[in-house]
CSV table of C-alpha atoms and ligand atoms in Angstrom, one decimal:
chain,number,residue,atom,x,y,z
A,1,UNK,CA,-13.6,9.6,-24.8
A,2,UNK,CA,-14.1,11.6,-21.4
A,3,UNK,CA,-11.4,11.9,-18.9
A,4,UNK,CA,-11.5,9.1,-16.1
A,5,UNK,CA,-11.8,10.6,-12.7
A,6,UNK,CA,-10.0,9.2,-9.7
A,7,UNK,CA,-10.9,9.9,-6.1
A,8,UNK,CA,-7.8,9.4,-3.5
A,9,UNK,CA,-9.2,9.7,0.4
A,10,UNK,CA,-5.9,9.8,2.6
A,11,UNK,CA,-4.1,11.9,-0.8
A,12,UNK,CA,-2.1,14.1,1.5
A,13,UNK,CA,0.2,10.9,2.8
A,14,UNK,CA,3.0,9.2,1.3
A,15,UNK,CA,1.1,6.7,-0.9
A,16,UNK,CA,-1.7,9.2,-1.8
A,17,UNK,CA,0.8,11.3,-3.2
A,18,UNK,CA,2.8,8.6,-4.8
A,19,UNK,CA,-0.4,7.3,-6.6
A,20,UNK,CA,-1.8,11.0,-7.2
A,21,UNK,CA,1.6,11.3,-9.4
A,22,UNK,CA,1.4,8.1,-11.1
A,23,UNK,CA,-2.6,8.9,-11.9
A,24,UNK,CA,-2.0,12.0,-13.0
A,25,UNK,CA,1.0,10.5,-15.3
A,26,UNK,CA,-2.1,8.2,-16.5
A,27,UNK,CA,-4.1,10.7,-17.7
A,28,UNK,CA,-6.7,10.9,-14.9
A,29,UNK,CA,-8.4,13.3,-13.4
A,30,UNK,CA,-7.2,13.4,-9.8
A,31,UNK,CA,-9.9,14.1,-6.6
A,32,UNK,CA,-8.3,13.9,-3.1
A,33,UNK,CA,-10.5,14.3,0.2
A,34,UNK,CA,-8.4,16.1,3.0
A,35,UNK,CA,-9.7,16.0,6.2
A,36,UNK,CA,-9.5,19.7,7.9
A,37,UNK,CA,-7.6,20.6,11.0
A,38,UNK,CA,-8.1,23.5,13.0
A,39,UNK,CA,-4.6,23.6,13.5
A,40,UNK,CA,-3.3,24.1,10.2
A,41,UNK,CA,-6.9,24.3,8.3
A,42,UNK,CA,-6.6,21.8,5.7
A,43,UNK,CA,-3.9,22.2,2.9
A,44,UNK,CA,-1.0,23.1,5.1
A,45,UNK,CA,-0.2,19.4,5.6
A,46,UNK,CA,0.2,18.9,1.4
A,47,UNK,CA,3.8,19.6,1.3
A,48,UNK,CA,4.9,16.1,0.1
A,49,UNK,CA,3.2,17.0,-2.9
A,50,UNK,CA,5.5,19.9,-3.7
A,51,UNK,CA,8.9,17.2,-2.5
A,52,UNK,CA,7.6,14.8,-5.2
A,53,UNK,CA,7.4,17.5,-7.9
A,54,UNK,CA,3.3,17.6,-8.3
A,55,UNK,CA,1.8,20.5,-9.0
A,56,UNK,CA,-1.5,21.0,-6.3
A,57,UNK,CA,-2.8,22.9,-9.4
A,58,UNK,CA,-2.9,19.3,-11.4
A,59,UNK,CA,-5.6,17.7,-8.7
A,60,UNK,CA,-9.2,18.8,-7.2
A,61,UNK,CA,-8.6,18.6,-3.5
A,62,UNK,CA,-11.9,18.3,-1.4
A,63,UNK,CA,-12.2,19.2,2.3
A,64,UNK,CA,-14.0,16.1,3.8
A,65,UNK,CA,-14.0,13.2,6.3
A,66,UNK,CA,-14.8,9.9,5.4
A,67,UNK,CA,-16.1,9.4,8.5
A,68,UNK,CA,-19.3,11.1,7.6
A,69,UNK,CA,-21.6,9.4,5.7
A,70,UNK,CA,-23.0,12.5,4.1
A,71,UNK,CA,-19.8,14.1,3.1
A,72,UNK,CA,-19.1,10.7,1.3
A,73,UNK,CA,-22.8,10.2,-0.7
A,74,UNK,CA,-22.1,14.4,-1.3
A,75,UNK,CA,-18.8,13.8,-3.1
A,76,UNK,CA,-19.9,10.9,-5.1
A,77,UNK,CA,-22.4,12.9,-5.9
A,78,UNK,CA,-20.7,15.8,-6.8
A,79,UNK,CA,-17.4,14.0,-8.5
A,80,UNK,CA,-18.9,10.5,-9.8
A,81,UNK,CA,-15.7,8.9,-9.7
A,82,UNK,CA,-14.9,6.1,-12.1
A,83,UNK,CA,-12.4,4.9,-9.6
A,84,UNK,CA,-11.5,5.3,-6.0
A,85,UNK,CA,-8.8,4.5,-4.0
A,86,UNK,CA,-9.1,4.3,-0.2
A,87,UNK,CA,-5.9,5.1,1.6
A,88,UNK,CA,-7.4,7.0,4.7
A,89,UNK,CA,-6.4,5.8,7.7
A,90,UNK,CA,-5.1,5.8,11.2
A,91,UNK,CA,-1.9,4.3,9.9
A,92,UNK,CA,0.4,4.0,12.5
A,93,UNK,CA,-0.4,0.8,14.5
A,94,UNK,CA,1.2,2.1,17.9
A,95,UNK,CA,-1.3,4.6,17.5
A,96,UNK,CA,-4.5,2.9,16.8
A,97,UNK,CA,-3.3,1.9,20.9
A,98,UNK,CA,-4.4,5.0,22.1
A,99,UNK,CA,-7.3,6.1,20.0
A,100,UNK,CA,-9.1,2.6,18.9
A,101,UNK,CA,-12.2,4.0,18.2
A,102,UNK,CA,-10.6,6.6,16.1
A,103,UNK,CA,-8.8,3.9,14.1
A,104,UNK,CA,-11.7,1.9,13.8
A,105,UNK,CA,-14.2,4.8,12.7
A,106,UNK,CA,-11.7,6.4,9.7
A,107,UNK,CA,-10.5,2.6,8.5
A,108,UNK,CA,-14.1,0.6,9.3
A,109,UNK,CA,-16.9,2.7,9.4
A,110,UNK,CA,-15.3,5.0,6.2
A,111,UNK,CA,-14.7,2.3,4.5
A,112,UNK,CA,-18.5,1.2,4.9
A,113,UNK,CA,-19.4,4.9,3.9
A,114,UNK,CA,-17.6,4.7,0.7
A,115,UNK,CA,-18.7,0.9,-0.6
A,116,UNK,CA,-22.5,2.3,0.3
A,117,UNK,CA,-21.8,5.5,-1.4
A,118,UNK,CA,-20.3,3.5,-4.6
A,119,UNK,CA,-23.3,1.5,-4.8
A,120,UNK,CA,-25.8,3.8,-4.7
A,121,UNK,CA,-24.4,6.5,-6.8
A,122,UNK,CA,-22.0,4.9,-9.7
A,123,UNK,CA,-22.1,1.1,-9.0
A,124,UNK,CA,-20.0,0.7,-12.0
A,125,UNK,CA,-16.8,2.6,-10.3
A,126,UNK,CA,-13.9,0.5,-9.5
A,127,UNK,CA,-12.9,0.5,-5.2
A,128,UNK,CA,-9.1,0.2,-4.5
A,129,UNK,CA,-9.1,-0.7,-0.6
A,130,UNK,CA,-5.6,-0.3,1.6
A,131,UNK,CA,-5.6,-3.8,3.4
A,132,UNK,CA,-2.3,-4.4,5.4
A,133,UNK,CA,-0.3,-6.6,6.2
A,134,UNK,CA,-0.7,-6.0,9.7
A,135,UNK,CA,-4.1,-8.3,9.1
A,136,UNK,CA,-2.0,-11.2,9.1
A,137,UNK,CA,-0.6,-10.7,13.3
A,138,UNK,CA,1.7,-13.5,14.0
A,139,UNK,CA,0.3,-16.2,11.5
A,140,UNK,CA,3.8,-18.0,10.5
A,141,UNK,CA,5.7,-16.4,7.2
A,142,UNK,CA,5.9,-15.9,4.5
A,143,UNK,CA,1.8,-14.8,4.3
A,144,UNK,CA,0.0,-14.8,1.4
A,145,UNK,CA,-4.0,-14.3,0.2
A,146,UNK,CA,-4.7,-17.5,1.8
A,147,UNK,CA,-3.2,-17.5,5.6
A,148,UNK,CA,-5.2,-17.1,8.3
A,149,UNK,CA,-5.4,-13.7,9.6
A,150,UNK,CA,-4.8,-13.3,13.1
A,151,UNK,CA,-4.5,-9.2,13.9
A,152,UNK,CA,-2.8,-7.9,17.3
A,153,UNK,CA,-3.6,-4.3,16.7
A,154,UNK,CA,-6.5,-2.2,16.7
A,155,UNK,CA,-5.2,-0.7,13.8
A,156,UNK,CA,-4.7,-4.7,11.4
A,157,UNK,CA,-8.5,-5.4,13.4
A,158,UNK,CA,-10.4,-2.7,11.8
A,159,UNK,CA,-8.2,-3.0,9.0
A,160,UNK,CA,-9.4,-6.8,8.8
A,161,UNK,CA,-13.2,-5.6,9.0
A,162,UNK,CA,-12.8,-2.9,6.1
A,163,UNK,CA,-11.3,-5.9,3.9
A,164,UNK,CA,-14.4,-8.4,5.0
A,165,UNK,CA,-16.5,-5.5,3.6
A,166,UNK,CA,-14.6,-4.9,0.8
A,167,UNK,CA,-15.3,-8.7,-0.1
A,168,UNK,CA,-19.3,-8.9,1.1
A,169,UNK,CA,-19.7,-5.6,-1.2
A,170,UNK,CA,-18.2,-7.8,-4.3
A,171,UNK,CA,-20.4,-11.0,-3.3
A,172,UNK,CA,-23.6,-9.1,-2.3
A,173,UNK,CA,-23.9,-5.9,-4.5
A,174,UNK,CA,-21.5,-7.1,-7.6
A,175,UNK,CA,-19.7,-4.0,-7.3
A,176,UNK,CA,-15.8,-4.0,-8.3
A,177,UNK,CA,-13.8,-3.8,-5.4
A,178,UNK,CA,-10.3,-4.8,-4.6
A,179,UNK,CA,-8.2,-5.6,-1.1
A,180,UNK,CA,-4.7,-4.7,-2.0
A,181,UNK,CA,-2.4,-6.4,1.0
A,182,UNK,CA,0.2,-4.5,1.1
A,183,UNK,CA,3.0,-5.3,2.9
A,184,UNK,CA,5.3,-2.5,4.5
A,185,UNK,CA,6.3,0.0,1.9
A,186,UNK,CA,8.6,3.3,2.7
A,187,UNK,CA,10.3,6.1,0.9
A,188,UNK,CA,11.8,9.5,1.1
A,189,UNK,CA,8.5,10.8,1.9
A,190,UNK,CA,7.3,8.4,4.9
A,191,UNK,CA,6.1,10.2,8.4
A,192,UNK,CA,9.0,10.6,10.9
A,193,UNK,CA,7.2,8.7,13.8
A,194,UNK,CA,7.8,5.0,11.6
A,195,UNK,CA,10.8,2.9,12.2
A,196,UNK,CA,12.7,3.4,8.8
A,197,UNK,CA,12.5,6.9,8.6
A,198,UNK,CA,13.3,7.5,11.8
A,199,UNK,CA,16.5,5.6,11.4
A,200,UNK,CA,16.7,7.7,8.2
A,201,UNK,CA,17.1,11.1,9.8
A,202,UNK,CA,18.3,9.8,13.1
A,203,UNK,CA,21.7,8.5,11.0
A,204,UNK,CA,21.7,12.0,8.9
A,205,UNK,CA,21.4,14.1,12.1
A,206,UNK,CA,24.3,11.7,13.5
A,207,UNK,CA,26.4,12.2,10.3
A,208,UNK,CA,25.9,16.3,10.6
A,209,UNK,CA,26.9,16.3,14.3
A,210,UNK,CA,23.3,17.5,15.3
A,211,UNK,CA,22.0,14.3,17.1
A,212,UNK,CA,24.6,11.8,19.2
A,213,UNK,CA,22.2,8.2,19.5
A,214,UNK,CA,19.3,7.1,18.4
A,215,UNK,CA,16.4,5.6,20.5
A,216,UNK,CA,14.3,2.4,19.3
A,217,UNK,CA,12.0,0.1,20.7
A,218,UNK,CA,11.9,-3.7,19.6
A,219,UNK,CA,15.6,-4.3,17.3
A,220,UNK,CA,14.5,-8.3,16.6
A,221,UNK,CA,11.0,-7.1,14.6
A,222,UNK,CA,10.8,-8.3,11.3
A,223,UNK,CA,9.7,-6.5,8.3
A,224,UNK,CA,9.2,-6.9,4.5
A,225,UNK,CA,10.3,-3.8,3.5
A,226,UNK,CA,9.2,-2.4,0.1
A,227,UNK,CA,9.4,1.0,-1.8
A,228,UNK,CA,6.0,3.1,-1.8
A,229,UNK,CA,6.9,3.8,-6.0
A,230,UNK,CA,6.1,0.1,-7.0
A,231,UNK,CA,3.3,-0.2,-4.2
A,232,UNK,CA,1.1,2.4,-5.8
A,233,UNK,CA,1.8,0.9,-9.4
A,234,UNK,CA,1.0,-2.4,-8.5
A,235,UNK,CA,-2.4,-0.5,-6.7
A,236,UNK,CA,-2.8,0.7,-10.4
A,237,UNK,CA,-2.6,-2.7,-11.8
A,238,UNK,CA,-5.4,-4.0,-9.7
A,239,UNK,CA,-7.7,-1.9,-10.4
A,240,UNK,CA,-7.0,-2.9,-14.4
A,241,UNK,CA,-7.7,-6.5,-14.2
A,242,UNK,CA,-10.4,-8.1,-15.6
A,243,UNK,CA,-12.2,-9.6,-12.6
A,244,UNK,CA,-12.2,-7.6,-8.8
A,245,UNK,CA,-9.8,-10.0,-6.4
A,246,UNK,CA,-7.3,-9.7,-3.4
A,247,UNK,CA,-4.0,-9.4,-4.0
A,248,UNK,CA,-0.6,-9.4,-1.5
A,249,UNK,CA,2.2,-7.0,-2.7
A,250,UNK,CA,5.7,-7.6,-1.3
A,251,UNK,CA,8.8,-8.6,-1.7
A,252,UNK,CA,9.5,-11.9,-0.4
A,253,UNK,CA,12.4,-10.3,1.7
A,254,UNK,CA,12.4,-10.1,5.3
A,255,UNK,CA,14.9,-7.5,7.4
A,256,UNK,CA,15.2,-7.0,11.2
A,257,UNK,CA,15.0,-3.0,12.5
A,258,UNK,CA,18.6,-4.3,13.6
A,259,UNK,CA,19.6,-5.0,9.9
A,260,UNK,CA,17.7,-1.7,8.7
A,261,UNK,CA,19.9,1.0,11.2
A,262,UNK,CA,22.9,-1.1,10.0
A,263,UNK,CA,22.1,-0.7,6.2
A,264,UNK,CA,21.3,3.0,7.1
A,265,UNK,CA,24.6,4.1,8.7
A,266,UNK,CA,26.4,1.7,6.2
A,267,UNK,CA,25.0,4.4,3.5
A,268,UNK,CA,26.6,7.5,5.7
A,269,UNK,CA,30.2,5.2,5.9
A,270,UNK,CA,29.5,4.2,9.4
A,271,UNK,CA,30.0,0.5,10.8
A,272,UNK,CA,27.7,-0.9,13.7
A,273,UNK,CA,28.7,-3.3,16.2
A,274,UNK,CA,25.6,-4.5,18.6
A,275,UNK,CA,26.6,-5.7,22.3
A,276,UNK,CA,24.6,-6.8,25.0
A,277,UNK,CA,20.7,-7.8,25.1
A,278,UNK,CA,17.1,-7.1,25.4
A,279,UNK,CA,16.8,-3.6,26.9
A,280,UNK,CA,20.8,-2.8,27.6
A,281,UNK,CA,21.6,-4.0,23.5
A,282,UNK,CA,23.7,-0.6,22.3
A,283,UNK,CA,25.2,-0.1,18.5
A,284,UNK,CA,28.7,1.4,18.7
A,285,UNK,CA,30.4,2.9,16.3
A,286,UNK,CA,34.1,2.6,15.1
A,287,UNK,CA,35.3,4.9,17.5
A,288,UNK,CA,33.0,3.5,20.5
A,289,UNK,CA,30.4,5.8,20.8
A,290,UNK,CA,26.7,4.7,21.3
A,291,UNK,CA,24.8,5.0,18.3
A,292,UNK,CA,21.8,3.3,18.8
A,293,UNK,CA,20.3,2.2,22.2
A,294,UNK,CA,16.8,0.6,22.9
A,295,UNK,CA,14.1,2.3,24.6
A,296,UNK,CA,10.9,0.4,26.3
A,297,UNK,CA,8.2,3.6,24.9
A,298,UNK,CA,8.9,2.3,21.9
A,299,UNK,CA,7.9,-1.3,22.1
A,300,UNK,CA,4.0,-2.5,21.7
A,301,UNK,CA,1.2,-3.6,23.8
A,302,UNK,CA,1.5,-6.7,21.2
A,303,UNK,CA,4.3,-6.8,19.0
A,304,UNK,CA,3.9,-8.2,15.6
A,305,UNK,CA,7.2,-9.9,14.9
A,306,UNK,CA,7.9,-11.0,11.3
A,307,UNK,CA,6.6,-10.3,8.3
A,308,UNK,CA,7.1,-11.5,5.2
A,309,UNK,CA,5.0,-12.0,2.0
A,310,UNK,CA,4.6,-14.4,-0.9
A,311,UNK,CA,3.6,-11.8,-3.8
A,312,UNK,CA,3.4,-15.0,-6.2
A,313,UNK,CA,-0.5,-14.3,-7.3
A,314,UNK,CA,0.0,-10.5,-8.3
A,315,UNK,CA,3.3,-11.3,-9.7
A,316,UNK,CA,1.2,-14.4,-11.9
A,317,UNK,CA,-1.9,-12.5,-12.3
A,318,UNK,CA,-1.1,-8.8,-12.7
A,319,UNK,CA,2.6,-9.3,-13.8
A,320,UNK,CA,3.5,-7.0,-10.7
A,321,UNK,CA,6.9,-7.0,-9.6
A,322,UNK,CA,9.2,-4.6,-7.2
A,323,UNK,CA,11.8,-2.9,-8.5
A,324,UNK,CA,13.7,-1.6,-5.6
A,325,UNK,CA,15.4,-4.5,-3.1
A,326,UNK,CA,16.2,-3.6,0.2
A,327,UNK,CA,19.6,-2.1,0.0
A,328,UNK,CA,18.0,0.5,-3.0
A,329,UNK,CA,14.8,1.1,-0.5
A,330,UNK,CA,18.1,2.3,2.1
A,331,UNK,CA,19.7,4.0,-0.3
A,332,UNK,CA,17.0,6.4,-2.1
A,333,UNK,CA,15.3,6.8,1.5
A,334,UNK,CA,19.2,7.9,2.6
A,335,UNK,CA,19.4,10.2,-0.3
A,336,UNK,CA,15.9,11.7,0.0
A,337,UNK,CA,15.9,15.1,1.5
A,338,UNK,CA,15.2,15.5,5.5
A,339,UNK,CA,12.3,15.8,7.0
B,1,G4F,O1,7.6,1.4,11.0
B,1,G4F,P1,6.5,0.8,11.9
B,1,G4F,O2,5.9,1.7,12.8
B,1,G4F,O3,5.5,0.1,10.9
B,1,G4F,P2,4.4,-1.1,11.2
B,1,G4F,O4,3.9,-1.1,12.6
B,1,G4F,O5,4.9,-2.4,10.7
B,1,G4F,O6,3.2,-0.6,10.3
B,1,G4F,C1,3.4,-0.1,9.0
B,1,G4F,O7,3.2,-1.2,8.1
B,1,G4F,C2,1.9,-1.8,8.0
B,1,G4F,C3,2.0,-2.9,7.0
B,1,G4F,O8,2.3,-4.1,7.7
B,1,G4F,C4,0.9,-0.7,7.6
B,1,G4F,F1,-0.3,-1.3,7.6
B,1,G4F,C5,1.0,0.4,8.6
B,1,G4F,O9,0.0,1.4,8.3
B,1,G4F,C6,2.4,0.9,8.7
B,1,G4F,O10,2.6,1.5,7.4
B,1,G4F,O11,7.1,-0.4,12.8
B,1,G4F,C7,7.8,-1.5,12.2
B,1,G4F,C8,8.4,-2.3,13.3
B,1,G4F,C9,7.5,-2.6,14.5
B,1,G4F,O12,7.6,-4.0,14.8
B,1,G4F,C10,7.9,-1.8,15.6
B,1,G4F,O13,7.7,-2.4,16.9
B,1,G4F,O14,9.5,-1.5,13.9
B,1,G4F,C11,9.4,-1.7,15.4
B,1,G4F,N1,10.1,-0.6,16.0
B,1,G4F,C12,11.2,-0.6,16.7
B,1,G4F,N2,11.5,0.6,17.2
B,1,G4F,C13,9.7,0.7,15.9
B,1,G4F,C14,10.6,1.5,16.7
B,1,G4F,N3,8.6,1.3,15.3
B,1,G4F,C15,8.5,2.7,15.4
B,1,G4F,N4,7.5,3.3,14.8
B,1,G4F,N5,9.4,3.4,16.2
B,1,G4F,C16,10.4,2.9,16.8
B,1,G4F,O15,11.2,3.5,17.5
């Protein structure tokens, strides 16, 4: 039997790497599209693969955008990929603020590029989409596949688009195609500029003496905090199953930012006491120095402010289930080298 071929767009962040690892592990033959940069042309940003132990010699990496409609038909083309998994994105929602159209070209537009390229070129290839969470907005917790999605971002609107296409592409064309909701999920290897990480190396540069307080915008959001390691199995696991669906991945728990900094300096010994509110709420430490104080760049245009998900179909259907809870999430992301 021939080796199945997998094509990751986004491969160079924390999930494409995760999955890249667990494909590989599968047997597969692993094709990542990198977009270049003029910066740092376009491999120097692949050093998470090298923190995770993957070897870049054990995937085909591709200099592309999916932005571009040729580039996509070109590498279908060129690759014909049994299966592809579409993590590119804009994927940090204060960002999709600034650059909207960015987010919505990458997310919407290459999302479009991809499902046409599928079906015109190997319309029997399975399509893994990355739908978030952030699709949901403020609809009441916990969300599942059926709550109404209400978006406040440019980033969970374009996202909400790419997973409406996903779906006509399965009703219209036949094609297989999949909307994994996936609810927030971290690890050692999760971009500085996003809450936990920040905490993260904000607590280890605390503990080392290099960094007195850290700054954060809204302490009250709520998150459903997963690890990236069981997000890209349960990716995996949807693209096995016999008939192309929608499926939330999560774990049912819900933390504040608050709760997260607390759990994180709890894993360096420390012990955080919160006084005052809104703008002037500080976290001391033992000794009484400010730890943690709340800064108004940090907050949203529109906050989104509690998530939590009801993983009950995957868990039923796929037999998907997280293995880290929150305090491991803390812990492995504490232990994880700095970034
Ligand atoms: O870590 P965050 O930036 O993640 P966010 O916005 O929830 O998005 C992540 O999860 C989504 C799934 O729901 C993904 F689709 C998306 O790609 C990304 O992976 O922020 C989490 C919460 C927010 O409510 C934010 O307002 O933390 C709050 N927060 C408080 N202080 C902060 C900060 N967020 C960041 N990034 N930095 C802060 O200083």
């Amino acid at each position: 039997m021939s080796v199945k071929k997998a094509l990751i767009t986004g491969i160079a962040g924390q999930d494409g790497v995760y999955l890249a690892k667990y494909l590989i592990a599968q047997g597969y033959e692993v094709h990542g599209l990198v977009r270049w940069d003029s910066d740092v042309g376009a491999f120097d940003r692949l050093s998470r693969f090298g923190r995770l132990g993957v070897s870049l010699d054990d995937v085909t990496l591709h200099i592309g955008d999916v932005c571009d409609p040729h580039n996509t038909l070109d590498l279908f083309y060129h690759i014909r990929p049994d299966m592809i998994y579409n993590l590119a994105a804009v994927s940090h929602v204060a960002v999709s603020f600034k650059t909207p159209t960015a987010a919505f070209d990458v997310i919407s537009t290459g999302t479009l590029n991809l499902l046409e390229a599928m079906r015109r070129l190997t319309p029997r290839a399975r399509f893994y989409q990355a739908s978030s969470s952030e699709m949901f907005g403020n609809a009441p917790a916990p969300q599942n596949e059926d709550t109404a999605m209400m978006p406040c971002s440019p980033y969970g609107i374009a996202k909400l688009s790419a997973y409406h296409l996903v779906r006509l592409y399965r009703a219209q064309y036949d094609v297989f195609a999949v909307n994994g909701i996936l609810f927030n999920h971290e690890s050692p290897l999760r971009a500085h500029d996003f809450v936990t990480q920040k905490i993260v190396q904000g607590v280890k540069a605390i503990s080392a003496g290099r960094q007195d307080c850290i700054a954060l915008g809204n302490l009250d959001a709520r998150r459903d905090w997963g690890h990236a390691r069981d997000y890209v199995r349960g990716m995996f696991m949807m693209m096995q199953s016999d008939v192309p669906d929608d499926f939330v991945l999560a774990t049912g728990q819900m933390h504040s930012v608050r709760s997260f900094a607390e759990a994180a300096f709890a894993c360096a010994g420390m012990t955080i006491s919160w006084q005052g509110e809104g703008l002037d709420e500080v976290g001391i430490d033992d000794g009484g120095t400010v730890r943690v104080r709340v800064d108004e760049a940090f907050f949203r245009p529109q906050e989104l402010h509690a998530l939590c998900g009801d993983a009950s179909k995957a868990q039923r259907m796929l037999g998907w289930q997280p293995s880290y809870d929150f305090q491991a999430l803390v812990r492995d992301m504490m232990e994880g080298a700095d970034v």
